[in-house]
Amino acid sequence: MADRVIFISTLILAAVYFYATAQIPMLEIGDPLGPKAFPRLLGIGLLITAGLLLLEMLRAKKVAAHDAAPKTPLAWRHYLVVGAAAIWTGVYFMVFEWLGYAIATTFYLLAMTMYFHKGHPKTNVLTSALFSFISYFMFTQLLGVTLARGLLPF
Amino acid sequence: METLTHILNGFTVCLQPINLWYTFVGVFLGTIIGILPGIGPSAGIALLIPVTFGMDPTSALIMMAGIYYGTKYGGSTTAILIRTPGEAASVMTSIDGYEMAKKGRAGAALAVSAIGSFIAGTIGVVALTLFAIPLSSMALKFGPAEYFTLMLFAMTAVASLSGKSPAKGLLSTILGLMIATIGIDLQSGQPRYTAGIPEFQDGIGFIVVVVGLFAVAEVFRGMENLYYGTAPQMIRISGKLWLTREEWKRSVGPIWRGGIIGFVIGVLPGAGGTIASILSYTTEKRLSKHPETFGQGAIEGVAGPEAANNSDTAGALVPLLTLGVPGGGATAVMLGAFIMYGIQPGPMLFQNRPDLVWGLIDSMYIGNIMLLILNLPLIGLFVRLLYIPSGILYPIIVAISVIGTYAISGSMLDLYLILSFGVVGYIFDKVDIPVAPLVLSLVLGGIMEQSFRQAMTISGGDPVVFVSSGITVTLVVLSVISISMPFILPRLKALKSSSDDAD
């Protein structure tokens, strides 16, 4: 199933890439090849890859028909957990500049550790706040790295 | 004679107190990164690049190389004590190393991996020192067509060897090259595939991609394991951190053989430390009088692979330094770092900046001595890192990734990109698409297109230029072989077995 999706996505991507390459305006200066030649080669490479993917799929089908393994039901709950973690990371980035690195990171770490390191609320609160503020001061004050200040006055 | 002077001068560079300090910082961080699961050398080096801005390039590169070979030492500790390779190349060590630990010989397993790593690491650096000059003089003859075909070979080799499916490896390679075409085309000044977003005009930085694919994606995978409660149990170090006379006798051969195997595999593009250690493991098993002990805690199964994955790092620096073409993910990130400092590795570097090249190479002799000390008498301190609960460690890795990415550009778009590449990396892992080829081709993409266009300009648009010299023909043939072999070999085997059946 996954391989079929990869195969079709590769074909769609090749089509989109060819279309986007055709949209690059041509100015006949500089080198004779222009900015489109190399991308066209890549598009062709992608089509060849799609062909190889198909070949592998057909071969896998033969092998699978040969020794059909019993199918196990696919667990899916972990995808929800990973999806939620990704969304929470997205929320963290959205408020990053507004709240600033130190505050946003404290909240981010707190929620994450509360879920993934259950049963240790004190450790989680302390680690989240200490890591965020110490790393903020270490990088901005000692190493001169710029991080978002946000609501903090310093 | 001149070379010898350069090599000796390299020592005066790397023995300067500031460079000794950065060698130490590099190998120290490398050991930590190696021990901690969830972050490997590629992401580790990429995350440190912003901190090194403004540093002397020699010191910065010495530190990055230290991280690279230091991770191999650290990775074995995790493999031995919790049966999880802290770094991909330690995967073979986790088999017999963990079995040794279960039998109360964790101390001996850690000792043999540190000593084996040191001996093989040093063999690797000696070989690097010897091979660098002849290879770089050969590379001086390379024109754009030779470079293009060399990169083609590096990419096809990485594509076909990185994962289970060569077609998926190739897909990953082409995706990397496509990402590299985003931004202003340097020769014509035309914006390409920027979708009207101004930040894309400079292209997508490799650091963003590496951090997303290697650090953030790894965090997602780790969180998934935490959800299922599959976090492994750690075995405490027991017994002396040394070998018995008999264990030592059994380890010497595997260390030497592993050192040589690792270096050779390291020089070749594509294979890398994981394959080097697998090859060493199977070699030792075949040579052993008691192959049945492998998998039950055979010390040869720790000594050989650990030696191999360490000398592999020195081998991998050979094509990077002499040709400017890396053969894997971590060395690709190092090339990216070189370029960010305005330094192009390759044959000219040996002529123009011998102080930098030899300072870097010679620092590896010293770094290996430091690593032996860090990983033998001081290993007890590092082991404490394994007590950090993964539920705390993984979110912190995301925060460190944010610092590393945001510090470079101050761009919010880059943060969204590391998240996107993190999700992509997680999905790629689920569907067996390897990510190392993508990183390699992303870093090389710009140079590859430039060589292609230069070669075509020189030849007046005639593509025959890519098969016009002995070197280009060889490289094109090797590229075709490396991509087609995985498809042809099974057919040949099937044919052979059917003819055997007929007999």
mmCIF file with all atom_site columns, C-alpha atoms in Angstrom, chain B residues 220-330:
data_model
loop_
_atom_site.group_PDB
_atom_site.id
_atom_site.type_symbol
_atom_site.label_atom_id
_atom_site.label_alt_id
_atom_site.label_comp_id
_atom_site.label_asym_id
_atom_site.label_entity_id
_atom_site.label_seq_id
_atom_site.pdbx_PDB_ins_code
_atom_site.Cartn_x
_atom_site.Cartn_y
_atom_site.Cartn_z
_atom_site.occupancy
_atom_site.B_iso_or_equiv
_atom_site.pdbx_formal_charge
_atom_site.auth_seq_id
_atom_site.auth_comp_id
_atom_site.auth_asym_id
_atom_site.auth_atom_id
_atom_site.pdbx_PDB_model_num
ATOM 1   C CA . PHE B 1 220 ? 9.181  11.620  17.033 1.00 0.00 ? 220 PHE B CA 1
ATOM 2   C CA . ARG B 1 221 ? 10.363 8.032   16.688 1.00 0.00 ? 221 ARG B CA 1
ATOM 3   C CA . GLY B 1 222 ? 11.588 8.058   20.272 1.00 0.00 ? 222 GLY B CA 1
ATOM 4   C CA . MET B 1 223 ? 8.253  9.408   21.504 1.00 0.00 ? 223 MET B CA 1
ATOM 5   C CA . GLU B 1 224 ? 6.486  6.621   19.703 1.00 0.00 ? 224 GLU B CA 1
ATOM 6   C CA . ASN B 1 225 ? 8.641  4.067   21.556 1.00 0.00 ? 225 ASN B CA 1
ATOM 7   C CA . LEU B 1 226 ? 7.941  5.835   24.844 1.00 0.00 ? 226 LEU B CA 1
ATOM 8   C CA . TYR B 1 227 ? 4.216  5.530   24.182 1.00 0.00 ? 227 TYR B CA 1
ATOM 9   C CA . TYR B 1 228 ? 4.596  1.776   23.795 1.00 0.00 ? 228 TYR B CA 1
ATOM 10  C CA . GLY B 1 229 ? 6.864  1.627   26.816 1.00 0.00 ? 229 GLY B CA 1
ATOM 11  C CA . THR B 1 230 ? 9.608  -0.089  24.847 1.00 0.00 ? 230 THR B CA 1
ATOM 12  C CA . ALA B 1 231 ? 12.365 1.960   26.454 1.00 0.00 ? 231 ALA B CA 1
ATOM 13  C CA . PRO B 1 232 ? 15.061 -0.620  27.263 1.00 0.00 ? 232 PRO B CA 1
ATOM 14  C CA . GLN B 1 233 ? 16.516 -1.396  30.674 1.00 0.00 ? 233 GLN B CA 1
ATOM 15  C CA . MET B 1 234 ? 20.067 -0.416  31.479 1.00 0.00 ? 234 MET B CA 1
ATOM 16  C CA . ILE B 1 235 ? 22.686 -2.809  32.823 1.00 0.00 ? 235 ILE B CA 1
ATOM 17  C CA . ARG B 1 236 ? 25.029 -1.383  35.446 1.00 0.00 ? 236 ARG B CA 1
ATOM 18  C CA . ILE B 1 237 ? 28.778 -1.584  34.818 1.00 0.00 ? 237 ILE B CA 1
ATOM 19  C CA . SER B 1 238 ? 30.199 -4.522  36.666 1.00 0.00 ? 238 SER B CA 1
ATOM 20  C CA . GLY B 1 239 ? 33.689 -5.932  36.826 1.00 0.00 ? 239 GLY B CA 1
ATOM 21  C CA . LYS B 1 240 ? 36.966 -4.162  36.182 1.00 0.00 ? 240 LYS B CA 1
ATOM 22  C CA . LEU B 1 241 ? 37.242 -1.833  33.183 1.00 0.00 ? 241 LEU B CA 1
ATOM 23  C CA . TRP B 1 242 ? 39.975 -3.972  31.701 1.00 0.00 ? 242 TRP B CA 1
ATOM 24  C CA . LEU B 1 243 ? 40.513 -7.184  29.786 1.00 0.00 ? 243 LEU B CA 1
ATOM 25  C CA . THR B 1 244 ? 41.853 -10.502 30.936 1.00 0.00 ? 244 THR B CA 1
ATOM 26  C CA . ARG B 1 245 ? 44.943 -11.759 29.121 1.00 0.00 ? 245 ARG B CA 1
ATOM 27  C CA . GLU B 1 246 ? 42.838 -14.275 27.215 1.00 0.00 ? 246 GLU B CA 1
ATOM 28  C CA . GLU B 1 247 ? 40.255 -11.649 26.172 1.00 0.00 ? 247 GLU B CA 1
ATOM 29  C CA . TRP B 1 248 ? 43.036 -9.396  24.963 1.00 0.00 ? 248 TRP B CA 1
ATOM 30  C CA . LYS B 1 249 ? 44.566 -12.188 22.892 1.00 0.00 ? 249 LYS B CA 1
ATOM 31  C CA . ARG B 1 250 ? 41.199 -12.846 21.265 1.00 0.00 ? 250 ARG B CA 1
ATOM 32  C CA . SER B 1 251 ? 40.672 -9.152  20.485 1.00 0.00 ? 251 SER B CA 1
ATOM 33  C CA . VAL B 1 252 ? 43.962 -8.170  18.838 1.00 0.00 ? 252 VAL B CA 1
ATOM 34  C CA . GLY B 1 253 ? 43.255 -9.819  15.469 1.00 0.00 ? 253 GLY B CA 1
ATOM 35  C CA . PRO B 1 254 ? 39.696 -8.472  15.131 1.00 0.00 ? 254 PRO B CA 1
ATOM 36  C CA . ILE B 1 255 ? 40.873 -4.945  16.024 1.00 0.00 ? 255 ILE B CA 1
ATOM 37  C CA . TRP B 1 256 ? 43.528 -4.920  13.287 1.00 0.00 ? 256 TRP B CA 1
ATOM 38  C CA . ARG B 1 257 ? 41.273 -6.486  10.686 1.00 0.00 ? 257 ARG B CA 1
ATOM 39  C CA . GLY B 1 258 ? 38.377 -4.221  11.678 1.00 0.00 ? 258 GLY B CA 1
ATOM 40  C CA . GLY B 1 259 ? 40.652 -1.193  11.436 1.00 0.00 ? 259 GLY B CA 1
ATOM 41  C CA . ILE B 1 260 ? 41.625 -2.046  7.869  1.00 0.00 ? 260 ILE B CA 1
ATOM 42  C CA . ILE B 1 261 ? 38.087 -3.017  6.771  1.00 0.00 ? 261 ILE B CA 1
ATOM 43  C CA . GLY B 1 262 ? 36.698 0.195   8.276  1.00 0.00 ? 262 GLY B CA 1
ATOM 44  C CA . PHE B 1 263 ? 39.189 2.438   6.538  1.00 0.00 ? 263 PHE B CA 1
ATOM 45  C CA . VAL B 1 264 ? 38.660 0.870   3.112  1.00 0.00 ? 264 VAL B CA 1
ATOM 46  C CA . ILE B 1 265 ? 34.857 0.994   3.456  1.00 0.00 ? 265 ILE B CA 1
ATOM 47  C CA . GLY B 1 266 ? 35.116 4.569   4.726  1.00 0.00 ? 266 GLY B CA 1
ATOM 48  C CA . VAL B 1 267 ? 37.018 5.731   1.649  1.00 0.00 ? 267 VAL B CA 1
ATOM 49  C CA . LEU B 1 268 ? 34.402 4.246   -0.688 1.00 0.00 ? 268 LEU B CA 1
ATOM 50  C CA . PRO B 1 269 ? 31.263 6.319   -1.042 1.00 0.00 ? 269 PRO B CA 1
ATOM 51  C CA . GLY B 1 270 ? 27.980 5.035   0.216  1.00 0.00 ? 270 GLY B CA 1
ATOM 52  C CA . ALA B 1 271 ? 28.787 2.251   2.617  1.00 0.00 ? 271 ALA B CA 1
ATOM 53  C CA . GLY B 1 272 ? 29.700 4.029   5.860  1.00 0.00 ? 272 GLY B CA 1
ATOM 54  C CA . GLY B 1 273 ? 30.256 2.920   9.435  1.00 0.00 ? 273 GLY B CA 1
ATOM 55  C CA . THR B 1 274 ? 27.232 0.657   9.747  1.00 0.00 ? 274 THR B CA 1
ATOM 56  C CA . ILE B 1 275 ? 28.224 -1.485  6.769  1.00 0.00 ? 275 ILE B CA 1
ATOM 57  C CA . ALA B 1 276 ? 31.877 -1.456  7.895  1.00 0.00 ? 276 ALA B CA 1
ATOM 58  C CA . SER B 1 277 ? 30.904 -2.863  11.282 1.00 0.00 ? 277 SER B CA 1
ATOM 59  C CA . ILE B 1 278 ? 28.558 -5.472  9.785  1.00 0.00 ? 278 ILE B CA 1
ATOM 60  C CA . LEU B 1 279 ? 31.341 -6.565  7.423  1.00 0.00 ? 279 LEU B CA 1
ATOM 61  C CA . SER B 1 280 ? 33.832 -6.824  10.262 1.00 0.00 ? 280 SER B CA 1
ATOM 62  C CA . TYR B 1 281 ? 31.348 -8.824  12.359 1.00 0.00 ? 281 TYR B CA 1
ATOM 63  C CA . THR B 1 282 ? 30.675 -11.346 9.593  1.00 0.00 ? 282 THR B CA 1
ATOM 64  C CA . THR B 1 283 ? 34.415 -11.615 8.842  1.00 0.00 ? 283 THR B CA 1
ATOM 65  C CA . GLU B 1 284 ? 35.214 -12.384 12.481 1.00 0.00 ? 284 GLU B CA 1
ATOM 66  C CA . LYS B 1 285 ? 32.385 -14.893 12.694 1.00 0.00 ? 285 LYS B CA 1
ATOM 67  C CA . ARG B 1 286 ? 33.669 -16.670 9.601  1.00 0.00 ? 286 ARG B CA 1
ATOM 68  C CA . LEU B 1 287 ? 37.276 -16.734 10.833 1.00 0.00 ? 287 LEU B CA 1
ATOM 69  C CA . SER B 1 288 ? 36.334 -17.851 14.332 1.00 0.00 ? 288 SER B CA 1
ATOM 70  C CA . LYS B 1 289 ? 36.884 -21.413 15.500 1.00 0.00 ? 289 LYS B CA 1
ATOM 71  C CA . HIS B 1 290 ? 33.738 -21.014 17.584 1.00 0.00 ? 290 HIS B CA 1
ATOM 72  C CA . PRO B 1 291 ? 31.254 -19.114 15.425 1.00 0.00 ? 291 PRO B CA 1
ATOM 73  C CA . GLU B 1 292 ? 28.429 -20.410 17.638 1.00 0.00 ? 292 GLU B CA 1
ATOM 74  C CA . THR B 1 293 ? 29.597 -18.071 20.438 1.00 0.00 ? 293 THR B CA 1
ATOM 75  C CA . PHE B 1 294 ? 28.732 -15.022 18.308 1.00 0.00 ? 294 PHE B CA 1
ATOM 76  C CA . GLY B 1 295 ? 25.505 -13.542 19.591 1.00 0.00 ? 295 GLY B CA 1
ATOM 77  C CA . GLN B 1 296 ? 26.208 -15.068 23.033 1.00 0.00 ? 296 GLN B CA 1
ATOM 78  C CA . GLY B 1 297 ? 28.779 -12.495 24.127 1.00 0.00 ? 297 GLY B CA 1
ATOM 79  C CA . ALA B 1 298 ? 31.852 -13.132 21.964 1.00 0.00 ? 298 ALA B CA 1
ATOM 80  C CA . ILE B 1 299 ? 34.411 -10.394 22.576 1.00 0.00 ? 299 ILE B CA 1
ATOM 81  C CA . GLU B 1 300 ? 35.538 -10.611 18.928 1.00 0.00 ? 300 GLU B CA 1
ATOM 82  C CA . GLY B 1 301 ? 32.040 -9.424  17.958 1.00 0.00 ? 301 GLY B CA 1
ATOM 83  C CA . VAL B 1 302 ? 32.631 -6.231  19.925 1.00 0.00 ? 302 VAL B CA 1
ATOM 84  C CA . ALA B 1 303 ? 36.311 -5.626  19.149 1.00 0.00 ? 303 ALA B CA 1
ATOM 85  C CA . GLY B 1 304 ? 36.056 -5.963  15.350 1.00 0.00 ? 304 GLY B CA 1
ATOM 86  C CA . PRO B 1 305 ? 32.964 -3.849  14.607 1.00 0.00 ? 305 PRO B CA 1
ATOM 87  C CA . GLU B 1 306 ? 33.994 -1.117  17.072 1.00 0.00 ? 306 GLU B CA 1
ATOM 88  C CA . ALA B 1 307 ? 37.410 -0.915  15.412 1.00 0.00 ? 307 ALA B CA 1
ATOM 89  C CA . ALA B 1 308 ? 35.792 -0.854  11.981 1.00 0.00 ? 308 ALA B CA 1
ATOM 90  C CA . ASN B 1 309 ? 33.343 1.953   12.678 1.00 0.00 ? 309 ASN B CA 1
ATOM 91  C CA . ASN B 1 310 ? 36.121 4.131   14.070 1.00 0.00 ? 310 ASN B CA 1
ATOM 92  C CA . SER B 1 311 ? 38.661 3.794   11.286 1.00 0.00 ? 311 SER B CA 1
ATOM 93  C CA . ASP B 1 312 ? 35.730 4.315   8.925  1.00 0.00 ? 312 ASP B CA 1
ATOM 94  C CA . THR B 1 313 ? 35.512 7.951   10.033 1.00 0.00 ? 313 THR B CA 1
ATOM 95  C CA . ALA B 1 314 ? 39.143 8.593   9.060  1.00 0.00 ? 314 ALA B CA 1
ATOM 96  C CA . GLY B 1 315 ? 38.522 6.813   5.755  1.00 0.00 ? 315 GLY B CA 1
ATOM 97  C CA . ALA B 1 316 ? 35.438 8.924   5.089  1.00 0.00 ? 316 ALA B CA 1
ATOM 98  C CA . LEU B 1 317 ? 37.508 12.097  5.476  1.00 0.00 ? 317 LEU B CA 1
ATOM 99  C CA . VAL B 1 318 ? 39.794 10.996  2.592  1.00 0.00 ? 318 VAL B CA 1
ATOM 100 C CA . PRO B 1 319 ? 37.363 11.787  -0.272 1.00 0.00 ? 319 PRO B CA 1
ATOM 101 C CA . LEU B 1 320 ? 36.002 14.814  1.598  1.00 0.00 ? 320 LEU B CA 1
ATOM 102 C CA . LEU B 1 321 ? 39.402 16.445  2.074  1.00 0.00 ? 321 LEU B CA 1
ATOM 103 C CA . THR B 1 322 ? 41.193 15.345  -1.093 1.00 0.00 ? 322 THR B CA 1
ATOM 104 C CA . LEU B 1 323 ? 38.347 15.550  -3.607 1.00 0.00 ? 323 LEU B CA 1
ATOM 105 C CA . GLY B 1 324 ? 35.835 17.782  -1.854 1.00 0.00 ? 324 GLY B CA 1
ATOM 106 C CA . VAL B 1 325 ? 33.192 15.107  -2.369 1.00 0.00 ? 325 VAL B CA 1
ATOM 107 C CA . PRO B 1 326 ? 31.762 13.440  0.746  1.00 0.00 ? 326 PRO B CA 1
ATOM 108 C CA . GLY B 1 327 ? 30.518 9.863   0.653  1.00 0.00 ? 327 GLY B CA 1
ATOM 109 C CA . GLY B 1 328 ? 27.840 9.961   3.343  1.00 0.00 ? 328 GLY B CA 1
ATOM 110 C CA . GLY B 1 329 ? 25.480 12.008  5.510  1.00 0.00 ? 329 GLY B CA 1
ATOM 111 C CA . ALA B 1 330 ? 27.814 13.208  8.281  1.00 0.00 ? 330 ALA B CA 1
#
